[in-house]
Tab-separated table of C-alpha atoms in Angstrom:
chain	number	residue	atom	x	y	z
H	7	MET	CA	-4.226	25.384	-48.938
H	8	ASN	CA	-6.814	24.135	-51.431
H	9	LYS	CA	-10.109	24.318	-49.607
H	10	PRO	CA	-11.209	27.924	-49.337
H	11	LEU	CA	-11.452	29.384	-45.893
H	12	LEU	CA	-15.076	30.272	-45.202
H	13	VAL	CA	-15.985	33.639	-43.782
H	14	GLY	CA	-19.588	34.158	-42.686
H	15	ALA	CA	-21.423	37.462	-42.693
H	16	VAL	CA	-24.953	38.738	-42.269
H	17	LEU	CA	-26.264	40.362	-45.419
H	18	TYR	CA	-29.114	42.865	-45.130
H	19	ASP	CA	-28.594	44.693	-48.417
H	20	PRO	CA	-27.464	43.121	-51.716
H	21	LYS	CA	-25.062	46.033	-52.285
H	22	VAL	CA	-23.083	44.909	-49.236
H	23	SER	CA	-22.187	41.741	-51.181
H	24	ILE	CA	-19.808	43.890	-53.270
H	25	ILE	CA	-17.699	44.577	-50.177
H	26	TRP	CA	-17.313	40.885	-49.556
H	27	GLU	CA	-16.571	40.145	-53.224
H	28	ILE	CA	-13.693	42.644	-53.106
H	29	ILE	CA	-12.354	41.191	-49.859
H	30	ALA	CA	-12.591	37.610	-51.167
H	31	ASP	CA	-10.928	38.581	-54.470
H	32	PHE	CA	-8.132	40.251	-52.557
H	33	PHE	CA	-7.462	37.113	-50.532
H	34	VAL	CA	-7.561	34.917	-53.653
H	35	LYS	CA	-5.081	37.252	-55.394
H	36	ASN	CA	-2.831	36.847	-52.381
H	37	ASP	CA	-2.909	33.056	-52.751
H	38	PHE	CA	-5.277	32.636	-49.853
H	39	PRO	CA	-8.469	30.962	-51.146
H	40	MET	CA	-11.438	32.417	-49.333
H	41	ASP	CA	-15.170	32.287	-49.851
H	42	VAL	CA	-17.996	34.144	-48.146
H	43	VAL	CA	-21.195	32.576	-46.850
H	44	PHE	CA	-24.090	34.937	-46.236
H	45	TYR	CA	-26.696	34.541	-43.487
H	46	THR	CA	-29.962	36.332	-42.981
H	47	ASN	CA	-29.429	36.938	-39.255
H	48	TYR	CA	-26.800	36.730	-36.537
H	49	GLU	CA	-28.404	33.752	-34.847
H	50	LEU	CA	-27.710	31.609	-37.927
H	51	LEU	CA	-24.223	33.070	-38.281
H	52	THR	CA	-23.378	32.407	-34.647
H	53	ASN	CA	-24.615	28.824	-34.909
H	54	ALA	CA	-22.570	28.324	-38.071
H	55	LEU	CA	-19.415	29.492	-36.301
H	56	ILE	CA	-19.816	27.481	-33.136
H	57	HIS	CA	-20.615	24.339	-35.161
H	58	ASN	CA	-17.596	24.928	-37.435
H	59	HIS	CA	-19.648	25.318	-40.603
H	60	ILE	CA	-17.599	28.447	-41.216
H	61	ASP	CA	-14.090	29.378	-40.106
H	62	ILE	CA	-14.499	33.077	-39.349
H	63	ALA	CA	-17.576	35.141	-38.562
H	64	TRP	CA	-17.990	38.857	-39.104
H	65	ASN	CA	-19.851	39.428	-35.866
H	66	SER	CA	-21.895	42.292	-34.575
H	67	PRO	CA	-20.931	43.170	-30.995
H	68	LEU	CA	-24.046	41.356	-29.758
H	69	ALA	CA	-23.213	38.291	-31.862
H	70	TRP	CA	-19.693	38.368	-30.435
H	71	LEU	CA	-21.048	38.288	-26.868
H	72	HIS	CA	-23.500	35.571	-27.893
H	73	CYS	CA	-20.618	33.431	-29.221
H	74	GLN	CA	-18.805	33.961	-25.945
H	75	HIS	CA	-21.955	33.033	-24.028
H	76	LEU	CA	-22.602	29.869	-26.064
H	77	THR	CA	-19.011	28.596	-26.116
H	78	GLY	CA	-18.026	29.495	-22.571
H	79	SER	CA	-15.649	32.138	-23.953
H	80	LYS	CA	-13.921	29.677	-26.274
H	81	CYS	CA	-13.764	32.062	-29.216
H	82	SER	CA	-11.482	34.953	-30.083
H	83	ALA	CA	-11.889	38.390	-31.629
H	84	ILE	CA	-9.083	38.601	-34.150
H	85	ALA	CA	-9.652	41.774	-36.173
H	86	MET	CA	-11.888	44.790	-36.488
H	87	ARG	CA	-12.181	48.054	-38.386
H	88	ASP	CA	-10.487	51.134	-36.957
H	89	THR	CA	-13.989	52.641	-36.844
H	90	ASP	CA	-15.250	49.763	-34.710
H	91	GLN	CA	-13.216	51.014	-31.811
H	92	ASP	CA	-14.299	53.669	-29.318
H	93	ARG	CA	-17.786	54.397	-30.535
H	94	ARG	CA	-20.521	56.133	-28.529
H	95	SER	CA	-24.253	56.385	-28.825
H	96	HIS	CA	-26.032	59.680	-28.346
H	97	ILE	CA	-29.418	60.576	-26.944
H	98	ILE	CA	-30.736	63.323	-29.181
H	99	VAL	CA	-33.416	65.882	-28.290
H	100	LYS	CA	-34.867	68.962	-29.911
H	101	ASN	CA	-32.921	72.120	-29.282
H	102	ASP	CA	-35.979	74.014	-28.044
H	103	GLY	CA	-35.045	74.292	-24.395
H	104	ASN	CA	-37.721	71.861	-23.149
H	105	ILE	CA	-35.290	69.095	-22.268
H	106	LYS	CA	-32.014	70.287	-20.771
H	107	THR	CA	-30.873	67.382	-18.624
H	108	ILE	CA	-31.270	63.646	-18.762
H	109	GLN	CA	-33.656	63.879	-15.785
H	110	ASP	CA	-36.012	65.926	-17.957
H	111	LEU	CA	-36.678	62.710	-19.915
H	112	LYS	CA	-38.844	61.446	-17.044
H	113	GLU	CA	-42.337	60.543	-18.215
H	114	LYS	CA	-41.337	61.197	-21.806
H	115	ILE	CA	-41.271	58.893	-24.846
H	116	ILE	CA	-37.823	57.856	-26.042
H	117	ALA	CA	-37.429	56.349	-29.531
H	118	PHE	CA	-34.920	53.527	-29.939
H	119	GLY	CA	-33.788	51.439	-32.907
H	120	ALA	CA	-34.388	47.709	-33.265
H	121	LYS	CA	-34.697	45.877	-29.950
H	122	ASP	CA	-31.505	43.915	-30.664
H	123	SER	CA	-29.449	46.936	-31.733
H	124	PRO	CA	-26.487	47.414	-29.373
H	125	GLN	CA	-25.949	51.032	-30.382
H	126	ALA	CA	-29.547	52.180	-30.685
H	127	THR	CA	-31.252	50.216	-27.911
H	128	LEU	CA	-29.247	48.058	-25.502
H	129	ILE	CA	-26.346	50.370	-24.655
H	130	PRO	CA	-28.480	53.546	-24.494
H	131	LEU	CA	-31.066	51.760	-22.289
H	132	GLN	CA	-28.292	50.748	-19.913
H	133	HIS	CA	-26.866	54.271	-19.991
H	134	LEU	CA	-30.250	55.706	-19.033
H	135	GLU	CA	-30.582	53.154	-16.272
H	136	ASP	CA	-27.139	54.105	-14.969
H	137	LYS	CA	-28.454	57.682	-14.808
H	138	GLY	CA	-31.477	56.537	-12.810
H	139	LEU	CA	-34.038	56.257	-15.594
H	140	VAL	CA	-35.638	52.870	-16.011
H	141	SER	CA	-37.656	51.962	-19.086
H	142	GLY	CA	-41.349	51.496	-18.293
H	143	ARG	CA	-41.003	53.131	-14.896
H	144	ASP	CA	-39.511	56.520	-15.746
H	145	PHE	CA	-40.054	56.794	-19.490
H	146	THR	CA	-41.864	55.048	-22.314
H	147	ASN	CA	-39.700	53.035	-24.673
H	148	LYS	CA	-40.678	53.133	-28.347
H	149	ASN	CA	-38.657	50.656	-30.415
H	150	PHE	CA	-38.401	50.810	-34.177
H	151	ASP	CA	-37.894	47.131	-34.884
H	152	LEU	CA	-36.605	47.175	-38.411
H	153	LEU	CA	-34.973	43.919	-39.484
H	154	VAL	CA	-34.730	42.320	-36.060
H	155	GLY	CA	-32.059	39.633	-36.043
H	156	LYS	CA	-29.587	41.858	-37.868
H	157	HIS	CA	-28.605	43.637	-34.630
H	158	GLY	CA	-29.200	47.138	-35.924
H	159	ASP	CA	-26.807	46.756	-38.864
H	160	HIS	CA	-29.470	48.409	-40.932
H	161	ILE	CA	-29.615	52.101	-40.029
H	162	GLY	CA	-33.345	52.191	-40.789
H	163	GLY	CA	-34.337	51.665	-37.155
H	164	GLU	CA	-32.235	54.591	-35.961
H	165	LEU	CA	-33.554	56.771	-38.749
H	166	GLU	CA	-37.166	55.890	-37.950
H	167	ALA	CA	-36.458	56.651	-34.295
H	168	PHE	CA	-35.124	60.068	-35.245
H	169	LYS	CA	-38.167	60.712	-37.465
H	170	SER	CA	-40.324	59.946	-34.478
H	171	LEU	CA	-38.488	62.671	-32.559
H	172	GLU	CA	-38.750	65.013	-35.526
H	173	SER	CA	-42.525	64.521	-35.758
H	174	GLY	CA	-42.997	65.118	-32.055
H	175	GLU	CA	-44.199	61.567	-31.448
H	176	SER	CA	-41.171	61.052	-29.180
H	177	GLN	CA	-39.145	63.525	-27.135
H	178	ALA	CA	-35.728	61.873	-27.625
H	179	SER	CA	-34.077	59.362	-29.929
H	180	THR	CA	-30.916	57.309	-29.862
H	181	MET	CA	-28.255	56.871	-32.524
H	182	LEU	CA	-24.648	55.871	-33.082
H	183	ASP	CA	-22.170	58.754	-33.105
H	184	LEU	CA	-21.197	57.977	-36.709
H	185	ASN	CA	-24.818	58.322	-37.806
H	186	TRP	CA	-25.163	61.643	-35.962
H	187	GLU	CA	-22.035	62.871	-37.779
H	188	THR	CA	-23.255	61.683	-41.182
H	189	TRP	CA	-26.850	62.867	-40.827
H	190	THR	CA	-25.944	66.320	-39.521
H	191	LYS	CA	-23.629	66.723	-42.515
H	192	ASP	CA	-25.905	65.374	-45.243
H	193	GLY	CA	-28.969	67.379	-44.211
H	194	THR	CA	-30.963	64.519	-42.702
H	195	ILE	CA	-30.702	66.285	-39.350
H	196	SER	CA	-30.561	70.035	-38.967
H	197	PRO	CA	-27.744	70.484	-36.433
H	198	SER	CA	-29.168	73.781	-35.162
H	199	ASP	CA	-32.544	72.203	-34.340
H	200	TYR	CA	-31.291	69.174	-32.392
H	201	MET	CA	-28.647	68.535	-29.760
H	202	ILE	CA	-26.845	65.701	-28.059
H	203	LEU	CA	-28.377	65.481	-24.594
H	204	SER	CA	-26.142	62.684	-23.361
H	205	SER	CA	-23.619	60.188	-24.691
H	206	THR	CA	-22.866	56.656	-23.595
H	207	ASN	CA	-19.466	55.389	-22.561
H	208	LEU	CA	-17.134	54.290	-25.343
H	209	PHE	CA	-17.722	50.840	-26.790
H	210	ASP	CA	-16.468	48.668	-29.634
H	211	HIS	CA	-18.518	47.411	-32.525
H	212	CYS	CA	-18.005	44.555	-35.045
H	213	VAL	CA	-15.256	41.919	-34.929
H	214	PHE	CA	-13.993	38.985	-36.928
H	215	ALA	CA	-14.401	36.027	-34.582
H	216	ILE	CA	-13.014	32.484	-34.644
H	217	ASN	CA	-13.338	29.423	-32.487
H	218	ASP	CA	-10.312	28.854	-30.291
H	219	SER	CA	-9.815	25.521	-32.099
H	220	PHE	CA	-9.041	27.371	-35.351
H	221	PRO	CA	-5.430	26.612	-36.400
H	222	LYS	CA	-3.120	29.366	-35.202
H	223	ASP	CA	-0.901	29.298	-38.315
H	224	ILE	CA	-3.884	29.816	-40.643
H	225	GLU	CA	-5.215	32.596	-38.436
H	226	GLU	CA	-1.847	34.351	-38.648
H	227	GLN	CA	-1.655	33.966	-42.437
H	228	TRP	CA	-5.214	35.247	-42.857
H	229	LEU	CA	-4.566	38.253	-40.646
H	230	LYS	CA	-1.348	39.011	-42.486
H	231	VAL	CA	-3.288	39.294	-45.753
H	232	LEU	CA	-6.113	41.266	-44.124
H	233	PHE	CA	-3.729	43.773	-42.534
H	234	SER	CA	-1.946	44.252	-45.848
H	235	MET	CA	-5.013	46.026	-47.233
H	236	ASN	CA	-4.057	49.589	-47.833
H	237	TYR	CA	-6.358	52.601	-48.038
H	238	ASP	CA	-3.971	54.218	-50.534
H	239	ASN	CA	-4.606	51.387	-52.989
H	240	PRO	CA	-7.624	52.481	-55.105
H	241	GLU	CA	-9.016	48.927	-55.271
H	242	HIS	CA	-8.927	48.585	-51.496
H	243	LYS	CA	-10.149	52.138	-50.955
H	244	LYS	CA	-13.433	51.398	-52.686
H	245	MET	CA	-14.204	48.521	-50.344
H	246	MET	CA	-12.851	50.347	-47.294
H	247	ASP	CA	-14.998	53.409	-48.006
H	248	MET	CA	-18.068	51.225	-48.434
H	249	GLU	CA	-17.342	49.349	-45.242
H	250	GLY	CA	-16.388	52.548	-43.428
H	251	LEU	CA	-12.792	51.999	-42.432
H	252	LYS	CA	-9.321	53.246	-43.222
H	253	GLU	CA	-7.414	50.461	-41.540
H	254	TRP	CA	-7.971	46.962	-40.185
H	255	LYS	CA	-6.905	46.656	-36.561
H	256	LYS	CA	-6.127	43.740	-34.327
H	257	GLY	CA	-9.202	42.520	-32.496
H	258	ARG	CA	-9.636	43.452	-28.875
H	259	VAL	CA	-12.236	42.550	-26.285
H	260	SER	CA	-11.784	45.475	-23.936
H	261	GLY	CA	-14.499	47.521	-25.645
H	262	PHE	CA	-17.504	45.288	-24.990
H	263	GLY	CA	-18.069	46.313	-21.350
H	264	PRO	CA	-21.089	48.596	-21.886
H	265	LEU	CA	-22.898	46.034	-24.052
H	266	SER	CA	-21.954	43.178	-21.761
H	267	GLU	CA	-23.420	45.093	-18.806
H	268	ALA	CA	-26.636	45.745	-20.745
H	269	VAL	CA	-26.961	42.126	-21.897
H	270	ASP	CA	-26.510	40.853	-18.343
H	271	ASN	CA	-28.833	43.448	-16.851
H	272	PHE	CA	-31.624	42.815	-19.361
H	273	ASN	CA	-30.992	39.059	-19.347
H	274	PHE	CA	-30.810	39.219	-23.135
H	275	PHE	CA	-29.426	35.738	-23.699
H	276	LYS	CA	-31.978	34.039	-21.481
H	277	GLU	CA	-32.199	30.350	-22.325
V	15	MET	CA	-51.053	23.962	-92.051
V	16	ILE	CA	-48.086	26.282	-92.454
V	17	ASN	CA	-46.190	26.918	-89.305
V	18	ASN	CA	-44.981	30.526	-89.021
V	19	ASN	CA	-42.987	30.037	-85.870
V	20	VAL	CA	-39.427	31.333	-86.002
V	21	SER	CA	-36.450	30.267	-83.950
V	22	PHE	CA	-33.693	32.323	-82.411
V	23	ILE	CA	-30.352	31.120	-81.196
V	24	SER	CA	-27.810	32.666	-78.882
V	25	ARG	CA	-24.600	30.849	-78.024
V	26	ILE	CA	-23.125	31.858	-74.704
V	27	LYS	CA	-19.504	31.108	-73.893
V	28	ASN	CA	-18.370	31.687	-70.340
V	29	VAL	CA	-15.109	33.615	-70.117
V	30	ASP	CA	-14.716	33.890	-66.378
V	31	GLU	CA	-16.922	34.231	-63.319
V	32	ASN	CA	-17.694	37.832	-64.222
V	33	PHE	CA	-18.855	37.578	-67.817
V	34	SER	CA	-19.703	35.507	-70.870
V	35	ILE	CA	-19.650	36.288	-74.575
V	36	CYS	CA	-22.949	35.868	-76.419
V	37	HIS	CA	-22.954	35.116	-80.134
V	38	VAL	CA	-26.126	35.955	-82.055
V	39	ARG	CA	-26.148	35.784	-85.882
V	40	GLN	CA	-23.010	37.672	-86.903
V	41	HIS	CA	-22.882	39.718	-83.692
V	42	LYS	CA	-21.353	39.152	-80.316
V	43	PHE	CA	-21.619	40.998	-77.040
V	44	ASN	CA	-20.437	40.674	-73.458
V	45	LEU	CA	-22.897	39.603	-70.804
V	46	GLY	CA	-22.138	40.119	-67.124
V	47	LYS	CA	-23.715	38.590	-64.049
V	48	THR	CA	-27.421	37.887	-63.698
V	49	ILE	CA	-27.677	40.975	-61.527
V	50	SER	CA	-24.970	43.445	-60.698
V	51	PHE	CA	-25.163	45.494	-57.534
V	52	ASP	CA	-21.919	47.290	-58.359
V	53	ILE	CA	-22.410	50.552	-60.209
V	54	GLU	CA	-18.834	50.232	-61.511
V	55	ASP	CA	-19.269	46.696	-62.872
V	56	PRO	CA	-17.802	46.857	-66.400
V	57	PHE	CA	-20.349	44.380	-67.755
V	58	ILE	CA	-24.049	44.725	-68.460
V	59	SER	CA	-26.106	42.236	-66.453
V	60	SER	CA	-28.792	39.872	-67.730
V	61	MET	CA	-31.368	41.885	-65.814
V	62	GLU	CA	-30.277	45.100	-67.517
V	63	TYR	CA	-30.431	43.475	-70.946
V	64	LEU	CA	-33.885	42.149	-70.130
V	65	ILE	CA	-35.387	45.484	-69.096
V	66	SER	CA	-33.678	47.216	-72.021
V	67	ALA	CA	-35.246	44.629	-74.323
V	68	PHE	CA	-38.672	45.309	-72.788
V	69	GLY	CA	-38.340	49.026	-73.465
V	70	GLY	CA	-36.577	48.662	-76.799
V	71	ASP	CA	-39.266	46.342	-78.121
V	72	LEU	CA	-42.012	48.889	-77.428
V	73	ILE	CA	-40.051	51.919	-78.609
V	74	TYR	CA	-39.265	50.187	-81.882
V	75	LEU	CA	-42.862	49.048	-82.471
V	76	ILE	CA	-44.385	52.428	-81.564
V	77	SER	CA	-42.013	54.213	-83.977
V	78	ARG	CA	-42.684	51.736	-86.749
V	79	ILE	CA	-46.469	51.674	-86.380
V	80	ALA	CA	-46.627	55.487	-86.101
V	81	LYS	CA	-44.640	55.847	-89.292
V	82	LYS	CA	-46.968	53.488	-91.162
V	83	LYS	CA	-49.970	55.442	-89.951
V	84	GLY	CA	-48.399	58.738	-91.010
V	85	ILE	CA	-48.072	59.924	-87.431
V	86	GLU	CA	-44.923	61.907	-87.117
V	87	ILE	CA	-42.905	61.325	-83.970
V	88	SER	CA	-39.862	63.552	-83.798
V	89	ASP	CA	-38.397	61.919	-80.717
V	90	ILE	CA	-39.192	58.973	-78.489
V	91	GLU	CA	-37.520	57.773	-75.313
V	92	GLY	CA	-38.383	55.238	-72.692
V	93	VAL	CA	-37.385	54.570	-69.091
V	94	VAL	CA	-37.834	51.049	-67.795
V	95	LYS	CA	-37.632	50.165	-64.139
V	96	CYS	CA	-38.137	46.820	-62.539
V	97	GLN	CA	-38.594	45.603	-59.020
V	98	LEU	CA	-36.932	42.352	-58.029
V	99	GLU	CA	-38.360	40.365	-55.129
V	100	ASN	CA	-36.114	38.411	-52.764
V	101	SER	CA	-32.781	39.575	-54.164
V	102	LEU	CA	-30.982	38.080	-51.135
V	103	VAL	CA	-32.150	34.611	-52.193
V	104	TYR	CA	-30.364	35.171	-55.514
V	105	LEU	CA	-27.183	35.862	-53.497
V	106	GLY	CA	-27.598	32.599	-51.623
V	107	VAL	CA	-28.171	34.175	-48.220
V	108	ILE	CA	-28.846	31.320	-45.799
V	109	GLY	CA	-32.169	31.728	-44.031
V	110	GLU	CA	-33.778	33.956	-46.657
V	111	LYS	CA	-37.046	32.647	-48.012
V	112	GLY	CA	-38.990	33.007	-51.241
V	113	VAL	CA	-37.864	33.021	-54.855
V	114	PRO	CA	-36.087	35.822	-56.663
V	115	ARG	CA	-38.416	37.136	-59.335
V	116	ILE	CA	-39.360	40.315	-61.099
V	117	GLU	CA	-42.436	41.612	-59.384
V	118	GLU	CA	-43.134	44.617	-61.511
V	119	VAL	CA	-41.858	46.342	-64.621
V	120	SER	CA	-42.793	49.963	-65.231
V	121	ILE	CA	-42.196	51.545	-68.603
V	122	LYS	CA	-42.520	55.283	-69.115
V	123	ILE	CA	-42.416	56.480	-72.715
V	124	TYR	CA	-41.821	60.108	-73.656
V	125	ILE	CA	-43.072	60.936	-77.147
V	126	SER	CA	-42.436	64.202	-78.919
V	127	THR	CA	-45.219	64.773	-81.434
V	128	LEU	CA	-47.820	67.287	-82.576
V	129	HIS	CA	-50.451	64.566	-82.893
V	130	SER	CA	-53.241	64.068	-80.366
V	131	ASN	CA	-53.081	61.834	-77.336
V	132	VAL	CA	-55.918	59.721	-78.771
V	133	GLU	CA	-53.887	58.969	-81.899
V	134	ILE	CA	-50.790	58.095	-79.866
V	135	GLU	CA	-52.758	55.887	-77.498
V	136	LYS	CA	-54.010	53.895	-80.499
V	137	VAL	CA	-50.414	53.468	-81.712
V	138	ILE	CA	-49.327	52.217	-78.285
V	139	GLU	CA	-52.311	49.862	-78.153
V	140	ASP	CA	-51.323	48.381	-81.524
V	141	ALA	CA	-47.697	48.121	-80.422
V	142	LEU	CA	-48.714	46.179	-77.318
V	143	LEU	CA	-50.801	43.768	-79.388
V	144	ARG	CA	-47.789	43.058	-81.556
V	145	SER	CA	-45.066	43.023	-78.879
V	146	PRO	CA	-43.668	39.514	-78.328
V	147	LEU	CA	-42.034	40.415	-75.031
V	148	PHE	CA	-45.050	42.220	-73.568
V	149	ASN	CA	-47.385	39.387	-74.568
V	150	THR	CA	-45.072	36.721	-73.237
V	151	PHE	CA	-44.561	38.284	-69.831
V	152	LYS	CA	-47.827	40.147	-69.211
V	153	GLU	CA	-49.432	37.170	-67.455
V	154	SER	CA	-46.572	36.622	-65.036
V	155	ILE	CA	-45.293	40.127	-64.350
V	156	ASN	CA	-47.188	43.251	-63.413
V	157	ILE	CA	-46.282	45.540	-66.331
V	158	LYS	CA	-47.183	49.201	-66.028
V	159	ILE	CA	-46.951	51.341	-69.149
V	160	GLU	CA	-47.349	55.100	-69.112
V	161	HIS	CA	-46.732	57.643	-71.804
V	162	LYS	CA	-46.272	61.365	-71.831
V	163	LEU	CA	-46.543	63.639	-74.847
V	164	ILE	CA	-43.983	66.410	-75.110
V	165	LEU	CA	-43.748	69.129	-77.708
């Protein structure tokens, strides 16, 4: 194989390029030439994949559904991080006794992340709707649209939403469970002053996606190299810590139900 | 008319995609990528050499001019920071717009001396007049210079 396989990814922070350099180097060292092409947003990445400008796309969950939507489900999710599986989003409120149940959010302001963030907007909005609370009718939706097009990859939107809760501008905010865990440990959030009011159903996050026309033998070889990454290897550990995983897993599509429901309900991919 | 221009030469030999070796006069040094985002990168980047040169140029000139004026400086240190615009364009991110360029350089100089601030300000002023790097880049980059006297 002489021509490098092209993997596409959205880059929102130059430091993230290091992760991809390590991954590409690892593939090259394993006699699998690979190069990475960066895109500024998922729309460009999705277009690149469906038009075969790249071979594999590192898709956000929303980009994955968009690929499915555009190709008539003619693409496959082949791998993901262990931490991409079984995530939840939380609705956070102040621990002052004013809001005890999700129904207490009626007529309140809820702060969300970027409007295209699955974890900080779309899935929590659907969750609230499932509980009988409709945006605009039952509560006011305040989005923090940082870096729209990057599907909430950048945690800034979630952080701004939390700051809005902290300042009293909003009465609740949404965030991914992993961010709640990190921020209550690193002092960003005082765990005694805030509480999880409600959590969404489990969902999956990013995936490596390919077109179904991608040669099966190359897919298998690529996955073999990817799955040989080992957290106990210090070189791999650095990248895996930065990317937030301990193990690459086989891709699955069973975890996109909550987002799929939200996308359909809000007609997100309207033509 | 006598021309007092001087020339400088650096020969740069690429070793691999991560670094080159630069030969200047009888010296040589390793030069990494244009910009490194990896704190563990073993090589110094062009950007880091550039901002070090900015600071080093001023520190050297301030020390030298102070000495000539009989102003004793027991210690001098500088911190140089720069702000790069459109770093994602440098990385070739498709869809990013603009050009990658240094928007601002800020230089903070800490000077340990018993002399007055007025005397030190005059030294810095003279140093800036004589600094080739400051005078070359001052029209294209916003350069902020601050100093602080410490005992």
